[in-house]
PDB file of C-alpha atoms in Angstrom:
ATOM      1  CA  GLU A   1       0.008  -0.008   0.001  1.00 51.00           C
ATOM      2  CA  GLU A   2       2.820   2.421   0.832  1.00 46.00           C
ATOM      3  CA  GLU A   3       4.410   1.780  -2.548  1.00 48.00           C
ATOM      4  CA  GLU A   4       1.108   2.467  -4.274  1.00 50.00           C
ATOM      5  CA  LYS A   5       0.737   5.776  -2.403  1.00 49.00           C
ATOM      6  CA  GLU A   6       4.231   6.822  -3.400  1.00 53.00           C
ATOM      7  CA  GLU A   7       3.475   6.026  -7.027  1.00 55.00           C
ATOM      8  CA  ASP A   8       0.253   8.057  -6.868  1.00 57.00           C
ATOM      9  CA  ASP A   9       2.096  10.998  -5.361  1.00 57.00           C
ATOM     10  CA  GLU A  10       4.714  10.861  -8.089  1.00 59.00           C
ATOM     11  CA  LYS A  11       1.996  10.836 -10.785  1.00 58.00           C
ATOM     12  CA  GLU A  12       0.287  13.845  -9.238  1.00 59.00           C
ATOM     13  CA  GLU A  13       3.559  15.773  -9.120  1.00 60.00           C
ATOM     14  CA  GLU A  14       4.291  14.940 -12.761  1.00 60.00           C
ATOM     15  CA  GLU A  15       0.803  16.062 -13.790  1.00 60.00           C
ATOM     16  CA  MET A  16       1.190  19.360 -11.904  1.00 60.00           C
ATOM     17  CA  GLU A  17       4.610  20.007 -13.510  1.00 59.00           C
ATOM     18  CA  GLY A  18       3.126  19.305 -16.941  1.00 55.00           C
ATOM     19  CA  GLU A  19       0.268  21.731 -16.338  1.00 56.00           C
ATOM     20  CA  GLU A  20       2.712  24.446 -15.227  1.00 59.00           C
ATOM     21  CA  GLU A  21       4.848  23.964 -18.359  1.00 60.00           C
ATOM     22  CA  GLU A  22       1.757  24.155 -20.575  1.00 59.00           C
ATOM     23  CA  GLY A  23       0.663  27.362 -18.869  1.00 59.00           C
ATOM     24  CA  LYS A  24       4.100  28.968 -19.408  1.00 61.00           C
ATOM     25  CA  GLU A  25       4.067  27.991 -23.113  1.00 61.00           C
ATOM     26  CA  GLU A  26       0.586  29.513 -23.581  1.00 64.00           C
ATOM     27  CA  GLU A  27       1.704  32.753 -21.937  1.00 65.00           C
ATOM     28  CA  GLU A  28       4.786  32.980 -24.179  1.00 65.00           C
ATOM     29  CA  GLU A  29       2.676  32.355 -27.286  1.00 62.00           C
ATOM     30  CA  ALA A  30       0.230  35.070 -26.237  1.00 61.00           C
ATOM     31  CA  LYS A  31       3.047  37.565 -25.776  1.00 60.00           C
ATOM     32  CA  GLU A  32       4.514  36.750 -29.193  1.00 57.00           C
ATOM     33  CA  GLU A  33       1.085  37.245 -30.820  1.00 57.00           C
ATOM     34  CA  GLU A  34       0.671  40.626 -29.131  1.00 53.00           C
ATOM     35  CA  GLU A  35       4.116  41.760 -30.364  1.00 52.00           C
ATOM     36  CA  GLU A  36       3.657  40.503 -33.939  1.00 50.00           C
ATOM     37  CA  GLY A  37      -0.043  41.381 -34.299  1.00 52.00           C
ATOM     38  CA  PRO A  38      -2.772  39.185 -35.689  1.00 52.00           C
ATOM     39  CA  ALA A  39      -1.613  36.746 -38.325  1.00 49.00           C
ATOM     40  CA  GLY A  40      -2.462  37.743 -41.906  1.00 51.00           C
ATOM     41  CA  SER A  41      -3.442  41.328 -40.960  1.00 50.00           C
ATOM     42  CA  PRO A  42      -2.297  44.121 -43.356  1.00 48.00           C
ATOM     43  CA  ALA A  43      -0.812  46.066 -40.432  1.00 50.00           C
ATOM     44  CA  ALA A  44       1.551  43.165 -39.689  1.00 48.00           C
ATOM     45  CA  GLU A  45       2.546  42.564 -43.320  1.00 54.00           C
ATOM     46  CA  ALA A  46       2.523  46.052 -45.009  1.00 54.00           C
ATOM     47  CA  PRO A  47       5.091  48.649 -43.784  1.00 60.00           C
ATOM     48  CA  SER A  48       3.743  51.947 -42.445  1.00 67.00           C
ATOM     49  CA  ASP A  49       3.729  54.912 -44.889  1.00 69.00           C
ATOM     50  CA  PRO A  50       6.170  57.754 -44.104  1.00 72.00           C
ATOM     51  CA  PRO A  51       4.535  60.967 -42.853  1.00 75.00           C
ATOM     52  CA  PRO A  52       3.936  63.603 -45.522  1.00 76.00           C
ATOM     53  CA  LYS A  53       6.519  66.418 -45.731  1.00 76.00           C
ATOM     54  CA  PRO A  54       5.312  69.810 -44.540  1.00 82.00           C
ATOM     55  CA  VAL A  55       4.669  72.410 -47.236  1.00 82.00           C
ATOM     56  CA  VAL A  56       7.202  75.265 -46.904  1.00 88.00           C
ATOM     57  CA  PRO A  57       6.292  78.693 -48.353  1.00 91.00           C
ATOM     58  CA  GLY A  58       8.629  80.618 -50.661  1.00 92.00           C
ATOM     59  CA  VAL A  59       9.095  84.336 -51.366  1.00 93.00           C
ATOM     60  CA  LEU A  60       9.751  86.043 -54.735  1.00 94.00           C
ATOM     61  CA  TYR A  61      11.390  89.437 -55.029  1.00 94.00           C
ATOM     62  CA  LEU A  62      10.203  91.867 -57.724  1.00 93.00           C
ATOM     63  CA  SER A  63      12.956  94.393 -58.404  1.00 91.00           C
ATOM     64  CA  PHE A  64      11.037  96.386 -61.025  1.00 91.00           C
ATOM     65  CA  LEU A  65       7.363  97.496 -61.054  1.00 91.00           C
ATOM     66  CA  PRO A  66       6.057  99.628 -63.932  1.00 90.00           C
ATOM     67  CA  PRO A  67       3.830 102.656 -63.413  1.00 89.00           C
ATOM     68  CA  GLY A  68       0.280 101.677 -62.534  1.00 88.00           C
ATOM     69  CA  PHE A  69       1.337  98.263 -61.160  1.00 90.00           C
ATOM     70  CA  GLY A  70      -0.121  97.489 -57.715  1.00 90.00           C
ATOM     71  CA  PRO A  71      -0.959  94.573 -55.407  1.00 90.00           C
ATOM     72  CA  ARG A  72      -4.124  93.748 -57.343  1.00 91.00           C
ATOM     73  CA  GLN A  73      -2.217  93.438 -60.611  1.00 91.00           C
ATOM     74  CA  ALA A  74       0.509  91.355 -58.952  1.00 91.00           C
ATOM     75  CA  ARG A  75      -2.060  88.867 -57.653  1.00 93.00           C
ATOM     76  CA  ALA A  76      -3.882  88.692 -60.979  1.00 91.00           C
ATOM     77  CA  LEU A  77      -0.721  87.980 -62.966  1.00 92.00           C
ATOM     78  CA  LEU A  78       0.979  85.566 -60.543  1.00 93.00           C
ATOM     79  CA  ARG A  79      -2.059  83.593 -59.318  1.00 92.00           C
ATOM     80  CA  PRO A  80      -2.030  81.190 -62.330  1.00 92.00           C
ATOM     81  CA  HIS A  81       1.432  79.954 -61.285  1.00 92.00           C
ATOM     82  CA  GLY A  82       0.552  78.837 -57.776  1.00 91.00           C
ATOM     83  CA  GLU A  83      -1.375  79.583 -54.603  1.00 93.00           C
ATOM     84  CA  LEU A  84      -0.371  83.003 -53.250  1.00 93.00           C
ATOM     85  CA  GLY A  85      -0.057  84.162 -49.697  1.00 92.00           C
ATOM     86  CA  ARG A  86       0.890  87.706 -48.726  1.00 92.00           C
ATOM     87  CA  VAL A  87       1.913  90.505 -51.116  1.00 93.00           C
ATOM     88  CA  PHE A  88       3.819  93.635 -50.164  1.00 92.00           C
ATOM     89  CA  LEU A  89       4.904  96.430 -52.519  1.00 91.00           C
ATOM     90  CA  GLN A  90       7.304  99.135 -51.325  1.00 88.00           C
ATOM     91  CA  PRO A  91       6.411 102.729 -52.427  1.00 88.00           C
ATOM     92  CA  HIS A  92       9.043 104.912 -54.050  1.00 79.00           C
ATOM     93  CA  GLY A  93      11.286 106.413 -51.353  1.00 68.00           C
ATOM     94  CA  GLY A  94       9.314 104.654 -48.623  1.00 55.00           C
ATOM     95  CA  SER A  95       6.604 107.329 -48.875  1.00 51.00           C
ATOM     96  CA  VAL A  96       3.015 106.363 -48.192  1.00 48.00           C
ATOM     97  CA  ARG A  97       1.516 109.619 -49.439  1.00 49.00           C
ATOM     98  CA  ARG A  98      -1.510 108.931 -51.562  1.00 50.00           C
ATOM     99  CA  ARG A  99      -3.163 110.921 -54.307  1.00 49.00           C
ATOM    100  CA  ARG A 100      -6.734 110.741 -55.533  1.00 47.00           C
ATOM    101  CA  GLN A 101      -7.471 107.622 -57.512  1.00 50.00           C
ATOM    102  CA  ARG A 102     -10.031 107.324 -60.256  1.00 54.00           C
ATOM    103  CA  PRO A 103     -12.389 104.342 -60.057  1.00 56.00           C
ATOM    104  CA  GLY A 104     -10.801 101.471 -61.962  1.00 55.00           C
ATOM    105  CA  GLY A 105      -7.655 103.478 -62.605  1.00 54.00           C
ATOM    106  CA  PRO A 106      -4.067 102.793 -61.650  1.00 52.00           C
ATOM    107  CA  PRO A 107      -3.043 102.604 -57.982  1.00 54.00           C
ATOM    108  CA  ALA A 108      -2.651 105.889 -56.155  1.00 60.00           C
ATOM    109  CA  VAL A 109       0.909 105.089 -55.039  1.00 73.00           C
ATOM    110  CA  ALA A 110       3.879 104.427 -57.319  1.00 83.00           C
ATOM    111  CA  PHE A 111       5.763 101.297 -56.174  1.00 89.00           C
ATOM    112  CA  ALA A 112       9.466 100.577 -56.594  1.00 88.00           C
ATOM    113  CA  GLU A 113       9.845  96.935 -55.503  1.00 90.00           C
ATOM    114  CA  GLY A 114       7.793  94.126 -54.055  1.00 92.00           C
ATOM    115  CA  TRP A 115       7.673  90.728 -52.376  1.00 93.00           C
ATOM    116  CA  VAL A 116       5.171  87.952 -53.149  1.00 94.00           C
ATOM    117  CA  GLU A 117       4.714  84.875 -50.956  1.00 93.00           C
ATOM    118  CA  PHE A 118       3.774  81.500 -52.496  1.00 94.00           C
ATOM    119  CA  ARG A 119       2.259  78.784 -50.278  1.00 93.00           C
ATOM    120  CA  ASP A 120       4.680  76.235 -51.758  1.00 92.00           C
ATOM    121  CA  LYS A 121       8.285  77.134 -52.406  1.00 92.00           C
ATOM    122  CA  ARG A 122       8.410  74.669 -55.334  1.00 93.00           C
ATOM    123  CA  ALA A 123       5.756  76.702 -57.133  1.00 93.00           C
ATOM    124  CA  ALA A 124       7.700  79.883 -56.344  1.00 93.00           C
ATOM    125  CA  LYS A 125      10.861  78.415 -57.883  1.00 94.00           C
ATOM    126  CA  ARG A 126       9.004  77.361 -61.023  1.00 94.00           C
ATOM    127  CA  ALA A 127       7.374  80.776 -61.375  1.00 93.00           C
ATOM    128  CA  ALA A 128      10.718  82.587 -61.003  1.00 93.00           C
ATOM    129  CA  LYS A 129      12.372  80.323 -63.576  1.00 93.00           C
ATOM    130  CA  LEU A 130       9.510  80.652 -66.036  1.00 94.00           C
ATOM    131  CA  LEU A 131       8.687  84.356 -65.757  1.00 92.00           C
ATOM    132  CA  HIS A 132      12.080  86.059 -65.306  1.00 92.00           C
ATOM    133  CA  GLY A 133      12.692  88.116 -68.433  1.00 90.00           C
ATOM    134  CA  ALA A 134       9.294  87.259 -69.944  1.00 91.00           C
ATOM    135  CA  PRO A 135       6.572  89.838 -70.816  1.00 90.00           C
ATOM    136  CA  MET A 136       4.480  90.758 -67.815  1.00 89.00           C
ATOM    137  CA  ALA A 137       1.139  90.533 -69.628  1.00 85.00           C
ATOM    138  CA  PRO A 138       0.461  88.462 -72.754  1.00 80.00           C
ATOM    139  CA  ARG A 139      -2.699  90.333 -73.683  1.00 82.00           C
ATOM    140  CA  PRO A 140      -2.137  92.960 -76.404  1.00 82.00           C
ATOM    141  CA  ARG A 141      -4.365  95.538 -74.701  1.00 85.00           C
ATOM    142  CA  SER A 142      -2.693  95.277 -71.286  1.00 85.00           C
ATOM    143  CA  PRO A 143      -0.751  98.405 -70.191  1.00 87.00           C
ATOM    144  CA  PHE A 144       2.076  96.099 -69.045  1.00 87.00           C
ATOM    145  CA  ARG A 145       2.610  94.277 -72.345  1.00 85.00           C
ATOM    146  CA  HIS A 146       5.830  96.220 -73.103  1.00 89.00           C
ATOM    147  CA  HIS A 147       7.340  95.555 -69.647  1.00 91.00           C
ATOM    148  CA  TYR A 148       9.226  92.433 -68.588  1.00 92.00           C
ATOM    149  CA  TRP A 149       9.379  90.567 -65.296  1.00 92.00           C
ATOM    150  CA  SER A 150      12.417  90.992 -63.068  1.00 92.00           C
ATOM    151  CA  ILE A 151      11.872  88.202 -60.552  1.00 93.00           C
ATOM    152  CA  LYS A 152      14.225  86.416 -58.178  1.00 93.00           C
ATOM    153  CA  TYR A 153      13.529  83.551 -55.798  1.00 94.00           C
ATOM    154  CA  LEU A 154      14.955  84.194 -52.310  1.00 92.00           C
ATOM    155  CA  PRO A 155      16.234  80.873 -50.902  1.00 92.00           C
ATOM    156  CA  GLY A 156      15.791  80.567 -47.168  1.00 89.00           C
ATOM    157  CA  PHE A 157      13.905  83.875 -46.981  1.00 87.00           C
ATOM    158  CA  ARG A 158      10.665  83.884 -44.969  1.00 88.00           C
ATOM    159  CA  TRP A 159       8.016  86.560 -44.452  1.00 86.00           C
ATOM    160  CA  PRO A 160       9.107  87.348 -40.849  1.00 88.00           C
ATOM    161  CA  HIS A 161      12.488  88.396 -42.288  1.00 85.00           C
ATOM    162  CA  LEU A 162      10.718  91.003 -44.423  1.00 83.00           C
ATOM    163  CA  SER A 163       8.744  92.279 -41.430  1.00 83.00           C
ATOM    164  CA  GLU A 164      11.993  92.719 -39.478  1.00 84.00           C
ATOM    165  CA  ARG A 165      13.561  94.605 -42.358  1.00 80.00           C
ATOM    166  CA  LEU A 166      10.597  96.962 -42.789  1.00 79.00           C
ATOM    167  CA  SER A 167      10.535  97.638 -39.044  1.00 82.00           C
ATOM    168  CA  TYR A 168      14.243  98.506 -39.092  1.00 82.00           C
ATOM    169  CA  GLU A 169      13.755 100.857 -42.083  1.00 80.00           C
ATOM    170  CA  ARG A 170      10.894 102.627 -40.297  1.00 80.00           C
ATOM    171  CA  GLN A 171      13.053 103.126 -37.229  1.00 85.00           C
ATOM    172  CA  VAL A 172      15.943 104.517 -39.342  1.00 86.00           C
ATOM    173  CA  ARG A 173      13.564 106.855 -41.177  1.00 83.00           C
ATOM    174  CA  ALA A 174      12.067 108.130 -37.913  1.00 86.00           C
ATOM    175  CA  GLN A 175      15.531 108.666 -36.444  1.00 87.00           C
ATOM    176  CA  ARG A 176      16.649 110.626 -39.514  1.00 87.00           C
ATOM    177  CA  LEU A 177      13.540 112.788 -39.328  1.00 87.00           C
ATOM    178  CA  ARG A 178      14.130 113.547 -35.662  1.00 87.00           C
ATOM    179  CA  ALA A 179      17.738 114.518 -36.423  1.00 87.00           C
ATOM    180  CA  GLU A 180      16.604 116.878 -39.187  1.00 87.00           C
ATOM    181  CA  VAL A 181      14.017 118.519 -36.935  1.00 86.00           C
ATOM    182  CA  ALA A 182      16.563 118.989 -34.165  1.00 85.00           C
ATOM    183  CA  GLN A 183      19.058 120.520 -36.630  1.00 86.00           C
ATOM    184  CA  ALA A 184      16.419 122.963 -37.896  1.00 83.00           C
ATOM    185  CA  LYS A 185      15.565 123.977 -34.332  1.00 82.00           C
ATOM    186  CA  ARG A 186      19.246 124.593 -33.525  1.00 82.00           C
ATOM    187  CA  GLU A 187      19.683 126.747 -36.640  1.00 80.00           C
ATOM    188  CA  GLY A 188      16.534 128.757 -35.852  1.00 77.00           C
ATOM    189  CA  GLY A 189      17.672 129.338 -32.296  1.00 74.00           C
ATOM    190  CA  PHE A 190      21.117 130.451 -33.470  1.00 70.00           C
ATOM    191  CA  TYR A 191      19.687 133.076 -35.862  1.00 71.00           C
ATOM    192  CA  ALA A 192      17.209 134.252 -33.198  1.00 72.00           C
ATOM    193  CA  ARG A 193      19.958 134.782 -30.623  1.00 71.00           C
ATOM    194  CA  HIS A 194      22.181 136.747 -33.023  1.00 69.00           C
ATOM    195  CA  ALA A 195      19.282 138.898 -34.244  1.00 69.00           C
ATOM    196  CA  SER A 196      18.433 139.872 -30.667  1.00 63.00           C
ATOM    197  CA  LYS A 197      21.994 141.120 -29.992  1.00 63.00           C
ATOM    198  CA  GLU A 198      21.634 144.112 -32.432  1.00 58.00           C
ATOM    199  CA  PRO A 199      21.078 147.424 -30.536  1.00 59.00           C
ATOM    200  CA  PRO A 200      17.578 148.845 -30.943  1.00 58.00           C
ATOM    201  CA  LYS A 201      17.307 151.943 -33.160  1.00 59.00           C
ATOM    202  CA  THR A 202      15.703 155.131 -31.813  1.00 60.00           C
ATOM    203  CA  SER A 203      13.580 157.451 -33.878  1.00 60.00           C
ATOM    204  CA  GLY A 204      16.032 160.392 -33.528  1.00 61.00           C
ATOM    205  CA  GLU A 205      19.094 158.386 -34.513  1.00 62.00           C
ATOM    206  CA  PRO A 206      20.424 159.273 -37.985  1.00 66.00           C
ATOM    207  CA  ALA A 207      20.353 156.592 -40.617  1.00 64.00           C
ATOM    208  CA  ALA A 208      23.564 154.713 -41.177  1.00 66.00           C
ATOM    209  CA  PRO A 209      25.556 155.856 -44.225  1.00 66.00           C
ATOM    210  CA  PRO A 210      25.407 153.543 -47.235  1.00 63.00           C
ATOM    211  CA  ARG A 211      28.091 150.966 -47.382  1.00 65.00           C
ATOM    212  CA  THR A 212      30.920 151.625 -49.815  1.00 64.00           C
ATOM    213  CA  TRP A 213      32.728 148.873 -51.631  1.00 61.00           C
ATOM    214  CA  GLY A 214      36.470 148.691 -51.560  1.00 65.00           C
ATOM    215  CA  PHE A 215      37.050 147.933 -55.236  1.00 63.00           C
ATOM    216  CA  THR A 216      36.907 150.013 -58.394  1.00 69.00           C
ATOM    217  CA  GLN A 217      33.981 149.588 -60.697  1.00 70.00           C
ATOM    218  CA  ARG A 218      33.861 149.957 -64.429  1.00 76.00           C
ATOM    219  CA  PRO A 219      32.506 153.436 -65.415  1.00 78.00           C
ATOM    220  CA  THR A 220      29.054 153.588 -66.849  1.00 80.00           C
ATOM    221  CA  GLU A 221      28.261 154.940 -70.298  1.00 82.00           C
ATOM    222  CA  GLU A 222      26.913 158.174 -68.813  1.00 82.00           C
ATOM    223  CA  GLU A 223      30.132 158.785 -66.922  1.00 82.00           C
ATOM    224  CA  ILE A 224      32.161 158.159 -70.066  1.00 82.00           C
ATOM    225  CA  TRP A 225      30.142 160.725 -72.092  1.00 82.00           C
ATOM    226  CA  ARG A 226      30.323 163.260 -69.287  1.00 82.00           C
ATOM    227  CA  ARG A 227      34.071 162.874 -69.126  1.00 81.00           C
ATOM    228  CA  LYS A 228      34.361 163.403 -72.891  1.00 80.00           C
ATOM    229  CA  ALA A 229      32.135 166.503 -72.763  1.00 79.00           C
ATOM    230  CA  ARG A 230      34.405 168.273 -70.281  1.00 74.00           C
ATOM    231  CA  PRO A 231      36.654 170.956 -71.671  1.00 70.00           C
ATOM    232  CA  PRO A 232      40.310 170.087 -71.740  1.00 61.00           C
TER     233      PRO A 232
END
């Protein structure tokens, strides 16, 4: 009987060890399935697509703008070459003085140069390469048909750079204006101080004799005839 009990105990231990090993194998298989994903699924077989590249804007520089050319004309002529962003045209001499504009007429300000932003820098590069040196307007009745584009793509240039430049130019212009006003005030004060130093004239004081020049003048025709008419 004791031998039978020992044999039964050994069988139970072997069965328990077998169950533990099976449990460990099932856990390992479950972990592998979680890591690999479901068998036959497209996520497990197909590689993930790379994320799309962000669209970077580009800026074109217009070094020449004909008379009557404004932001509206710039958008109308450049829009067919790509999606546009912001447009800035610099007036001649930085002046923003405006004159009266007729309805439908040219812009009230004459512009010297400009910057145009494209949403995609690739479109900006294509437009600069295609339009530089080409006629500005293909239509025969356009006022810009005899003018040609002068366009340059600015690599690495962004719109905040332009804002910084314009802010700096405004500061320089304001500083120059303040210096000119201060110089005019100093000159006006100098003349006022020297004018006040002259002694006041009384009513009974005789008038100052006329100033005589210290060089000989050529005789007039009347003096010449008078000299000839004198008796010798």
